[in-house]
XYZ file of C-alpha atoms in Angstrom:
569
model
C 21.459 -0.780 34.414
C 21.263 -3.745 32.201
C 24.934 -4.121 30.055
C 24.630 -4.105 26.025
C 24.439 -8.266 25.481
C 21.652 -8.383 28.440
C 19.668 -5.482 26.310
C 20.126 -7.383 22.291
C 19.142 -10.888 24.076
C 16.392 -9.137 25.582
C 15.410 -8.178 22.064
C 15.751 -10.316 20.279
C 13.333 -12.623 23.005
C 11.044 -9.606 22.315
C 11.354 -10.628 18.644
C 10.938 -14.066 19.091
C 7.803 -13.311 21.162
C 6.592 -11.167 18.247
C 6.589 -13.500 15.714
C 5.522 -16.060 17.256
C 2.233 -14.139 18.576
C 2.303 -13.167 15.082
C 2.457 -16.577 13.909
C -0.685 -17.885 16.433
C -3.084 -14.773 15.147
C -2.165 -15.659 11.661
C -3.301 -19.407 12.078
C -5.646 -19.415 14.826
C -8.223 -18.466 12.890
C -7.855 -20.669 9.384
C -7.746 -23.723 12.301
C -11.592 -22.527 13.347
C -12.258 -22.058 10.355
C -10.799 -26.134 8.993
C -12.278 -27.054 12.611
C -16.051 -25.987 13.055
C -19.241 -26.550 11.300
C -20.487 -22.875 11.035
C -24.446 -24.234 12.036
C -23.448 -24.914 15.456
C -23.217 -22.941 18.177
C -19.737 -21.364 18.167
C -19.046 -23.168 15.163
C -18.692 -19.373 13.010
C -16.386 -18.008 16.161
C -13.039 -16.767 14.864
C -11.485 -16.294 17.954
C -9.509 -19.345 19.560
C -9.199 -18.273 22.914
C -8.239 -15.299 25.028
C -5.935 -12.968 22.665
C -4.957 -10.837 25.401
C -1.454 -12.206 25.388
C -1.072 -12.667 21.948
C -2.041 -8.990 21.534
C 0.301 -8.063 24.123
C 2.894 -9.732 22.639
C 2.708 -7.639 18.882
C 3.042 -4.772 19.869
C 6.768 -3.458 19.140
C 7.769 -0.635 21.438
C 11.105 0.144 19.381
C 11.541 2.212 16.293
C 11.236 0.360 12.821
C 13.998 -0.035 10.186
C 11.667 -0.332 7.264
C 7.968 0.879 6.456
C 5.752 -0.759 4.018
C 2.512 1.165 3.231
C -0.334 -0.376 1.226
C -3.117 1.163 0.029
C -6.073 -0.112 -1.347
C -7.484 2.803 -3.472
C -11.212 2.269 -2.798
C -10.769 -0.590 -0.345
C -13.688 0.179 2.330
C -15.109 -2.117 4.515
C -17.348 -3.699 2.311
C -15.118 -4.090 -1.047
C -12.812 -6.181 1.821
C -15.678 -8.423 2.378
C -17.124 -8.817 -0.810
C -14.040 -10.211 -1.661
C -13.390 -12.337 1.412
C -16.601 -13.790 0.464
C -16.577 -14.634 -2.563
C -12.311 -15.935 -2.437
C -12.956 -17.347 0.707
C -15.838 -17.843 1.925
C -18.232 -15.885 4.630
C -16.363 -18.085 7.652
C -12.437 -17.513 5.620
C -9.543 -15.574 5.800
C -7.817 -13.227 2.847
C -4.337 -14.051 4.035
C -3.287 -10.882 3.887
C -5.260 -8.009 4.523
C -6.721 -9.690 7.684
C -3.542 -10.794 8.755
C -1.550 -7.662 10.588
C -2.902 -7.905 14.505
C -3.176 -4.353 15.083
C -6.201 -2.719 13.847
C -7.879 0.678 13.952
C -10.111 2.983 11.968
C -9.439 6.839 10.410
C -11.371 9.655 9.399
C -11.009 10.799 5.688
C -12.464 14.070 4.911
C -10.851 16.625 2.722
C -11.064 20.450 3.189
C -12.906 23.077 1.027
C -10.608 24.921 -1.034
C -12.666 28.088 -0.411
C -14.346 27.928 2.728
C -11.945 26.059 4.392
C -14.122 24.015 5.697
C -14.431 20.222 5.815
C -15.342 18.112 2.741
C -16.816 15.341 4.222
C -16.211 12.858 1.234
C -12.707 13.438 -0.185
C -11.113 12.100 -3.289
C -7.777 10.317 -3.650
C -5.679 12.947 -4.382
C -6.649 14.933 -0.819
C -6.301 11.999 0.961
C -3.016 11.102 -0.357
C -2.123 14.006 0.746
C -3.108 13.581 3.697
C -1.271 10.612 4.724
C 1.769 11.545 2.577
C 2.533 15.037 4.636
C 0.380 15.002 7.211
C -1.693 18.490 5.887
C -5.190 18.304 4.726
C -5.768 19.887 1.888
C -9.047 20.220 -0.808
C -9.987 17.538 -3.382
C -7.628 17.686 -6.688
C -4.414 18.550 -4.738
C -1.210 16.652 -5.037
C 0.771 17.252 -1.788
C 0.125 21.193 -1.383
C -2.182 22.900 1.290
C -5.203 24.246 0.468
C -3.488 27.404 -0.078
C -1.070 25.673 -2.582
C 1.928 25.631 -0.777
C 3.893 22.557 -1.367
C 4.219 20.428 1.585
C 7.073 17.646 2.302
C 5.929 14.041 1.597
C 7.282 10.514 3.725
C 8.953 9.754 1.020
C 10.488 13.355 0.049
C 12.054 12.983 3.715
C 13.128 9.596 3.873
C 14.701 10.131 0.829
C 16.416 13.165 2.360
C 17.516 11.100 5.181
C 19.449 8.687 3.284
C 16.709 6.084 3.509
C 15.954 3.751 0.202
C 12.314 4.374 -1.506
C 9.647 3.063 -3.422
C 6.732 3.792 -4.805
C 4.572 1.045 -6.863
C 0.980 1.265 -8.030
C -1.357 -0.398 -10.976
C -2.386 2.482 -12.047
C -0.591 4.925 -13.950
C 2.319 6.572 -11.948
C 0.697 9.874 -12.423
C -2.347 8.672 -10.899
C -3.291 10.638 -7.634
C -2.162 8.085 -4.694
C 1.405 7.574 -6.240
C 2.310 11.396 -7.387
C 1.374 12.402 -3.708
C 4.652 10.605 -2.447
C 6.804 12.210 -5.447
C 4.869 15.666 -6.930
C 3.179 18.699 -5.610
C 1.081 20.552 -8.244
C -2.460 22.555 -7.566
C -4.695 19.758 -9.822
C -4.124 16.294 -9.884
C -5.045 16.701 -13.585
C -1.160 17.850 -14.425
C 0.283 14.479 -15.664
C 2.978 15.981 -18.340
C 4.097 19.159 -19.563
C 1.021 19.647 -21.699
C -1.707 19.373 -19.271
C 0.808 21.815 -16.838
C 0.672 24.152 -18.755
C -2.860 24.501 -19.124
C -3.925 23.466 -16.069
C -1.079 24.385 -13.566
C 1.038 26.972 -15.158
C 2.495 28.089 -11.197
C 3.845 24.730 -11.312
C 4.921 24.317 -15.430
C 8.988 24.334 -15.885
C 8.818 27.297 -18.275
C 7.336 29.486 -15.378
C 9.904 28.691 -12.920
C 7.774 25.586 -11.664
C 9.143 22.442 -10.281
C 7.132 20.963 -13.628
C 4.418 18.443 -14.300
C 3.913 15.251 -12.091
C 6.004 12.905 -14.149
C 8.934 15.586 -13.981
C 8.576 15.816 -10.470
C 8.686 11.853 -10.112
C 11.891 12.172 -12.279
C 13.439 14.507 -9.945
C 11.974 12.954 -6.366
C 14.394 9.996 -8.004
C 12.701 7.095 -5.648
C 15.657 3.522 -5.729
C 12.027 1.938 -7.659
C 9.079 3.421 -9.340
C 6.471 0.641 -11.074
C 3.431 0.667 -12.614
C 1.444 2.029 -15.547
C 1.467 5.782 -17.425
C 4.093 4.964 -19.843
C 2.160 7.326 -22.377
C 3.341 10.892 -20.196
C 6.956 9.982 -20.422
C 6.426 10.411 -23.981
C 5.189 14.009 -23.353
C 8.810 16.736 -24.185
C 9.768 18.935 -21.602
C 9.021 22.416 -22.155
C 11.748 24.462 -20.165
C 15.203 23.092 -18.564
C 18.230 21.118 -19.834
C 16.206 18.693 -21.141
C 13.919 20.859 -23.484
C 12.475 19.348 -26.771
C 13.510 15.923 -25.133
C 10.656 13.200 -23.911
C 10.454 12.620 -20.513
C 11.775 9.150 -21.108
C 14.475 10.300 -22.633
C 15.536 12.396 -19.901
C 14.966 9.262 -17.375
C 17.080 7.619 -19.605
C 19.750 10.547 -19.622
C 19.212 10.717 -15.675
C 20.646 7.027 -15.154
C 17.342 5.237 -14.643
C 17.240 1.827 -15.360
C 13.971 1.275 -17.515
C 11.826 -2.032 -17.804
C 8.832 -2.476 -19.182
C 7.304 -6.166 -18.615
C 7.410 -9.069 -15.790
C 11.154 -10.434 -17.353
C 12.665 -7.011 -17.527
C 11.509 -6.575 -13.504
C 12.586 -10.159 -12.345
C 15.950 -9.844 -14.339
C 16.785 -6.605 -12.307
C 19.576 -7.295 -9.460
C 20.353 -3.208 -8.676
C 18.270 -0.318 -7.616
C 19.750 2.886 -6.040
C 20.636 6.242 -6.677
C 23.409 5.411 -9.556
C 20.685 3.266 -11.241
C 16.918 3.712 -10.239
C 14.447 1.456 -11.183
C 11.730 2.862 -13.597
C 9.161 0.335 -14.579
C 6.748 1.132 -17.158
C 3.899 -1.896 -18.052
C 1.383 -0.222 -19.773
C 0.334 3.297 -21.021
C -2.238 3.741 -19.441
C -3.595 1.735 -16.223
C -2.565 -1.229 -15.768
C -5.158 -4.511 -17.024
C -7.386 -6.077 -14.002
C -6.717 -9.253 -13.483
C -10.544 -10.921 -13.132
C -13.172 -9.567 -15.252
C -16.910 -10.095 -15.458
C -20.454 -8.428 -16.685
C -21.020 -5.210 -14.735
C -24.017 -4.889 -12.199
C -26.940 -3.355 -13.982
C -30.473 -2.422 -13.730
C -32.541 -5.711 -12.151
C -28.902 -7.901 -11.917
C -29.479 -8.908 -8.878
C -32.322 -11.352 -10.105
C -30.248 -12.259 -13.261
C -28.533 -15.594 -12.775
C -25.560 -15.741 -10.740
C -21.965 -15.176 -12.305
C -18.416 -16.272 -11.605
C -15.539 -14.366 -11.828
C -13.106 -14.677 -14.822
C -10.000 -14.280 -15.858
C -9.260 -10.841 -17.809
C -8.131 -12.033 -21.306
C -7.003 -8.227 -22.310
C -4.655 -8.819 -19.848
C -0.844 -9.259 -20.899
C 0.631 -12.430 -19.913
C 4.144 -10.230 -19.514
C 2.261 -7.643 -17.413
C 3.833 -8.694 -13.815
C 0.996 -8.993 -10.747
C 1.278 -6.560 -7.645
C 2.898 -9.440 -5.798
C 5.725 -9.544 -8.198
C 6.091 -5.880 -8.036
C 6.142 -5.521 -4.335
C 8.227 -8.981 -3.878
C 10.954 -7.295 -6.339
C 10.326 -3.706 -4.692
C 11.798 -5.541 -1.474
C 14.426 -7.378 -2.774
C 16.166 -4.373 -4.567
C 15.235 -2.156 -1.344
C 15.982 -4.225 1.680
C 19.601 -4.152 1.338
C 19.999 -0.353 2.520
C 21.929 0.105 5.489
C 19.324 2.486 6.732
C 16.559 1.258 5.324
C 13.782 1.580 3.079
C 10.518 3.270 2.786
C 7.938 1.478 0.182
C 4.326 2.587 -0.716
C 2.504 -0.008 -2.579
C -0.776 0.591 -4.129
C -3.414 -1.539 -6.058
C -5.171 0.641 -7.421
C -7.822 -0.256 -9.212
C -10.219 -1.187 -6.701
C -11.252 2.290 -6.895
C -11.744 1.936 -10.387
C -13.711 -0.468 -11.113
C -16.190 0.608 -8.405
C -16.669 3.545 -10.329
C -17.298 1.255 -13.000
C -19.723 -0.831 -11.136
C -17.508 -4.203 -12.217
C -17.879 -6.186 -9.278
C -15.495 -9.235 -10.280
C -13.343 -6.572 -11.310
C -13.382 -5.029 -8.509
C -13.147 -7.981 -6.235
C -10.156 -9.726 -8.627
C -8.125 -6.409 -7.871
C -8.979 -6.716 -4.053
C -7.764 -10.322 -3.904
C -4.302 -8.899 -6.151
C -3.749 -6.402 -3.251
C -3.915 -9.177 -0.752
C -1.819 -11.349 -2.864
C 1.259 -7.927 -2.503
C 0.191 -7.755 1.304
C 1.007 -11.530 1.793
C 4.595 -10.714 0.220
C 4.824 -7.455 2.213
C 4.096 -9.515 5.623
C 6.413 -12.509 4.709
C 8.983 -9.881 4.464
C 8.275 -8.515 8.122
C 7.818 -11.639 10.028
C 11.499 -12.940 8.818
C 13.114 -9.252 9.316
C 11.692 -8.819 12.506
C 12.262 -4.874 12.171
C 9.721 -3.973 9.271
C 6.400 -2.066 10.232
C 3.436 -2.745 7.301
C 0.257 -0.987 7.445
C -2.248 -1.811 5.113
C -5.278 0.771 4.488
C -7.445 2.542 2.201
C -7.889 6.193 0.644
C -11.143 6.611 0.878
C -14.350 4.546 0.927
C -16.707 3.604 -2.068
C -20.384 2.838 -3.155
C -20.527 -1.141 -3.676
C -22.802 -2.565 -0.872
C -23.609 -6.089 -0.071
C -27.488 -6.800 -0.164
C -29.956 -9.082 0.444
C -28.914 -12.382 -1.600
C -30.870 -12.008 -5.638
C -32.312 -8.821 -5.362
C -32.530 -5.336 -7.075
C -32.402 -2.066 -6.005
C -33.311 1.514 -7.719
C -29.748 1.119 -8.728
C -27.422 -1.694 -10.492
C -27.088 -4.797 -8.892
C -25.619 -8.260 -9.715
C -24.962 -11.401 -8.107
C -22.557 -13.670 -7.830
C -21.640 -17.294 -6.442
C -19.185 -17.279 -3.869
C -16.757 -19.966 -2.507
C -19.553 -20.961 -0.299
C -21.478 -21.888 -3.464
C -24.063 -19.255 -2.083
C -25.401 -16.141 -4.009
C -23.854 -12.593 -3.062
C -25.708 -9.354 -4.851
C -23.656 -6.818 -4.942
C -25.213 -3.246 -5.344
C -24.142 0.143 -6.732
C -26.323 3.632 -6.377
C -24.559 6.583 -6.295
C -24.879 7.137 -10.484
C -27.079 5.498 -13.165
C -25.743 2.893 -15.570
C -23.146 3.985 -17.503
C -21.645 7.196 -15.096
C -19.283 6.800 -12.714
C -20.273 5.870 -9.190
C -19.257 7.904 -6.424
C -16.859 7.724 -3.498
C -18.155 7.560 0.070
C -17.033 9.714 3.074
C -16.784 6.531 6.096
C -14.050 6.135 7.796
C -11.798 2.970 7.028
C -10.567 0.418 8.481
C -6.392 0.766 8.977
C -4.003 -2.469 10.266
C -0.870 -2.348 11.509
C 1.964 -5.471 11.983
C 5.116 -4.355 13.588
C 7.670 -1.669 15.372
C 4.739 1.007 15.596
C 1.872 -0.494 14.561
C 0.271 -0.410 18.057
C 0.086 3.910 16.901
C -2.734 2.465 14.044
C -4.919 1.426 16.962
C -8.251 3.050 17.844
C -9.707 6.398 15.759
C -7.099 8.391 14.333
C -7.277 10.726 10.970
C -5.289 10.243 7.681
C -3.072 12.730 8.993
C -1.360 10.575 11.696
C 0.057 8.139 8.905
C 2.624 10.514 8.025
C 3.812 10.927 11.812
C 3.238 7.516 12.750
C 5.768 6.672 9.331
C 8.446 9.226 9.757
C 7.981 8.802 13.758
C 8.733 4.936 13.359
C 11.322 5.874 11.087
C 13.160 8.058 13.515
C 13.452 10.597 9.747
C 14.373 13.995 10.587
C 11.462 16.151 9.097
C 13.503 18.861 8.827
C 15.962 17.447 6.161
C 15.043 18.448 2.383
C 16.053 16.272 -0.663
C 19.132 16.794 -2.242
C 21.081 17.810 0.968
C 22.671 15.786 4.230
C 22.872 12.756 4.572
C 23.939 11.424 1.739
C 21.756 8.742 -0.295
C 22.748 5.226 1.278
C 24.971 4.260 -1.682
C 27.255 7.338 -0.712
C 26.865 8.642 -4.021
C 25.295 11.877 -5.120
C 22.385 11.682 -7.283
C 23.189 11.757 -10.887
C 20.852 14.560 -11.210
C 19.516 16.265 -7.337
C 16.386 16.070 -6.499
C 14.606 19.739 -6.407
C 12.686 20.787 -3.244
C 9.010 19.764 -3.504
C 7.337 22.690 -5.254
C 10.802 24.320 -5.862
C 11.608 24.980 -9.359
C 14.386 23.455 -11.297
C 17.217 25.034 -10.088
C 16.412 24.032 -6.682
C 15.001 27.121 -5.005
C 11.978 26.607 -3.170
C 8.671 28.392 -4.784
C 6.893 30.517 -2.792
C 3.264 31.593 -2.887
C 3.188 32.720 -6.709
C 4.564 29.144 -8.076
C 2.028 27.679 -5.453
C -1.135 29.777 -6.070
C -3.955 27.628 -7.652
C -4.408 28.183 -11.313
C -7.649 28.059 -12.510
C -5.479 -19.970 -3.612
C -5.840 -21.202 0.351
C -9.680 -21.984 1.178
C -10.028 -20.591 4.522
C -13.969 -21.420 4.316
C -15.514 -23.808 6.761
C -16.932 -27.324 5.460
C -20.437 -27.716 6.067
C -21.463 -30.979 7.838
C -17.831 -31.971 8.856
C -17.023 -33.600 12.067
C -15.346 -31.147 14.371
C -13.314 -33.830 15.744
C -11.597 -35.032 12.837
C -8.169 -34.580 12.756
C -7.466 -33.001 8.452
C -3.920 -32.508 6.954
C -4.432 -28.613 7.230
C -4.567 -29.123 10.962
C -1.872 -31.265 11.344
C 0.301 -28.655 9.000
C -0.673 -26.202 11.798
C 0.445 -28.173 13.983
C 3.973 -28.600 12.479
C 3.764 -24.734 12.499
C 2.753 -23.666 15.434
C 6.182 -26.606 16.900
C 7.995 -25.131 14.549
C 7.272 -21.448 15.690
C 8.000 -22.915 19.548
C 11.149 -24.305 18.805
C 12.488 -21.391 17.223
C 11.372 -18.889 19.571
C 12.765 -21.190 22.352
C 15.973 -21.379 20.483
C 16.248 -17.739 20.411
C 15.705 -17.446 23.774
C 18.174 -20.501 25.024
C 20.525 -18.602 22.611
C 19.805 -14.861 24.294
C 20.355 -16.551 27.868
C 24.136 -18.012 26.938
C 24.929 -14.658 25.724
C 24.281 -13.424 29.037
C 26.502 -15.954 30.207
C 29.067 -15.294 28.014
C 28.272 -18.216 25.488
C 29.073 -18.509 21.713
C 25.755 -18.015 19.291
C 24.114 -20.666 18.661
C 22.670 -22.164 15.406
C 19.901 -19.591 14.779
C 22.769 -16.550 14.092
C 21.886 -13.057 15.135
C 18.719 -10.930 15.441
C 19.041 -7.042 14.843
């Protein structure tokens, strides 16, 4: 039997090997891409060589410390390459989302809330669902079955298992992919008090419900909630202690620490259950950041656009990146460890809109969060990300200036070439329609070989809570104790309980009514550029530290001090 220092220098060589397999996938294939002249043979290849042992070497048989989930609402297979594309280039690299190693694909489809049977093309809210307790449920529900019984979400239970949360979206926090982690109501619909009421009385306050979504987010009590929806905190409660008062105001009462631009977030230094973070930039959703005309009728045979800048957009309005890079910072200090769900949201929406730069500007924002997210997991060495989707949508790529029956428009792209995009699942002017493919889902740490091959939106919440080690069992509000060793100033009610705590049964359940990655034409493939020589310097760099690791895991063995490079955990 191996003694204890023979088992942590054996990790931490494990880790060492990680990242620096990690480190090879992530530049392998920008050096093909600085490297090759895409119109000779091999010259578009993205592989370098065999990957077998680079493959080998990611994946992490050990449990994680932290998870980082991010979703790209909308973010099928082609919205990822329209925007690789046109960012990067048909032979690039977005630096994020095609960074973690590990990749698989999962099926999406939602149940029927009266036959039961399967709804092949589900909406966000269902699939939220999905991931976030591991039940399928029927299009419109927030975390209950398709009965209406609420069901425990992966944050719900790492928050019950003293863990650190987050939960951080650019749409409003209301908005169907972040209430799943912190609400369960019958419609989606049931933002505040008002629209409970009508829409969800099982689940309003003055019915015995746990109340509307942004009551229930109030409660759940996540370390850090950002993003938009500003305008339901202004909604007054309807039954409890805080009756007559807005919902802010009761945040406010409950402790929680609210911000509500870029300055306010970066000045923060504290998030946890004395002080959570509530972060409110806009009222509604939050402002793209790229703009552009919308595909229409004949666009594809309209001169070509480029992408703009959104001027509606605040310059105090912080980007996903700064939300998740903050979101990590005020989390990753938990002695447990934290749980984050990160969102960018409206990918989804403006394909319904049929706004391709929109669309693709919000695609490249995600990837801009993922890059921050996977910084973060390469230096901790214990962090699992997966980065997926909700549910597939209707923009296609088509042949290069041409038009459909539908809306089309096209675009130039890095490569200075023309890219139609196409939209025709509504006329001009509705909204177009989700899709019901499966998506692609990538994994990059302890776990993230579990992503691999076909699963269903249901594994997430095992492979999360699995990876986590989180007692499913545990319910918010009770043992262990939040990892400040404080009691909430307020305790979180079970999900779907009302607001004394007691868990709601059927009735109060029952449904109511920068980098260019792109290859250079023409170049010599011999030439020797400063990218590859920065590689280089990398890829040393990466050897010299693993190796260090390593001499420093065998002196251990033999009884030696640490050296230099401290110690791995």
């Amino acid at each position: 039997m191996p003694s204890a220092s023979h088992r942590k220098s054996g990790r931490s060589v494990r880790i060492a090997a990680a990242s620096f397999a990690a480190l090879l996938l992530a530049f392998s294939g920008a050096a093909a891409a600085q490297a090759a002249d895409i119109t000779a043979p091999g010259g578009a290849q993205r592989n370098s060589g065999d990957r077998a042992a680079d493959v080998r070497a990611s994946i992490v048989d050990r449990p994680a410390k932290n998870v980082i989930l991010v979703i790209g609402d909308g973010m099928g297979d082609s919205e990822i390459t329209a925007a690789r594309n046109y960012q990067y280039g048909a032979a690039g690299k977005l630096p994020g989302i095609d960074a973690p190693p590990l990749t698989g694909q999962y099926t999406t489809y939602a149940l029927d809330k009266t036959s039961k049977l399967p709804d092949y093309t589900t909406d966000s809210a269902a699939s939220g669902s999905a991931w976030a307790t591991g039940t399928k449920t029927y299009n419109g529900a927030i975390s209950v079955d398709v009965n209406g019984k609420p069901q425990q979400t992966m944050l719900q239970t790492a928050r019950a298992n003293g863990f650190k949360t987050g939960n951080v979206t650019t749409a409003e926090l209301q908005d169907a992919t972040p209430a799943v982690q912190g609400a369960n109501v019958t419609s989606r619909s049931c933002y505040g008090p008002v629209e409970t009421t009508k829409s969800c009385p099982g689940n309003a306050l003055e019915n015995g419900g746990a109340g509307s979504i942004t009551e229930q987010l109030i409660n759940t009590r996540a370390d850090v909630t950002l993003g938009g929806g500003a305008a339901s905190f202004e909604q007054t409660a309807t039954a409890g202690q805080w009756q007559g008062q807005t919902l802010l105001a009761q945040a406010k009462d409950r402790k929680y620490n609210v911000v509500n631009d870029a300055a306010g977030l970066d000045a923060l230094t504290v998030a946890d259950q004395n002080a959570p973070v509530l972060g409110l930039f806009a009222n509604g959703n939050m402002e793209t950041r790229w703009d552009g005309p919308k595909a229409v009728q004949n666009g594809g045979s309209m001169p070509a656009i480029s992408c703009q800048e959104n001027a509606k957009r605040p310059s105090t309005m912080p980007t996903l990146a700064q939300m998740t890079s903050k979101s990590i910072d005020l989390l990753k200090g938990a002695s447990k460890g934290f749980f984050l769900q990160i969102e960018g949201a409206s990918i989804d929406k403006q394909d319904h809109a049929a706004n391709p730069c929109a669309q693709i500007g919000e695609t490249v924002d995600l990837d801009e969060a993922v890059q921050k997210a996977m910084d973060f997991a390469r230096a901790d060495g214990n962090t699992l990300v997966v980065v997926t989707a909700d549910h597939a949508h209707s923009s296609q790529i088509i042949y290069p200036n041409s038009n459909t029956p539908g809306l089309t428009r096209t675009l130039t792209t890095k490569d200075g070439a023309p890219m139609t995009m196409a939209y025709g699942t509504a006329v001009e002017g509705k909204s177009q329609m989700h899709t019901g493919t499966q998506l692609r889902v990538a994994g990059y740490g302890p776990g993230a070989a579990n992503v691999v091959g076909l699963t269903d939106q249901t594994d997430m919440f095992y492979t999360v809570t699995d990876a986590l080690k989180l007692d499913r069992t545990l319910k918010p509000g009770g043992d262990p104790k939040p990892d400040t060793g404080t009691e909430p100033t307020t305790p979180p009610v079970q999900p779907g309980g009302s607001a004394n705590g007691a868990a709601d049964g059927a009735g109060n359940g029952a449904v109511a009514g920068g980098t260019d990655n792109s290859r250079t034409g023409g170049q010599n493939p011999l030439a020797v550029t400063g990218a590859q020589i920065g590689l280089a310097v990398l890829i040393a760099a990466a050897f010299v530290v693993a190796g260090g690791i390593v001499l420093r895991a065998n002196r251990r063995q033999r009884g030696g001090a640490d050296g230099v490079f401290g110690t791995l955990r």
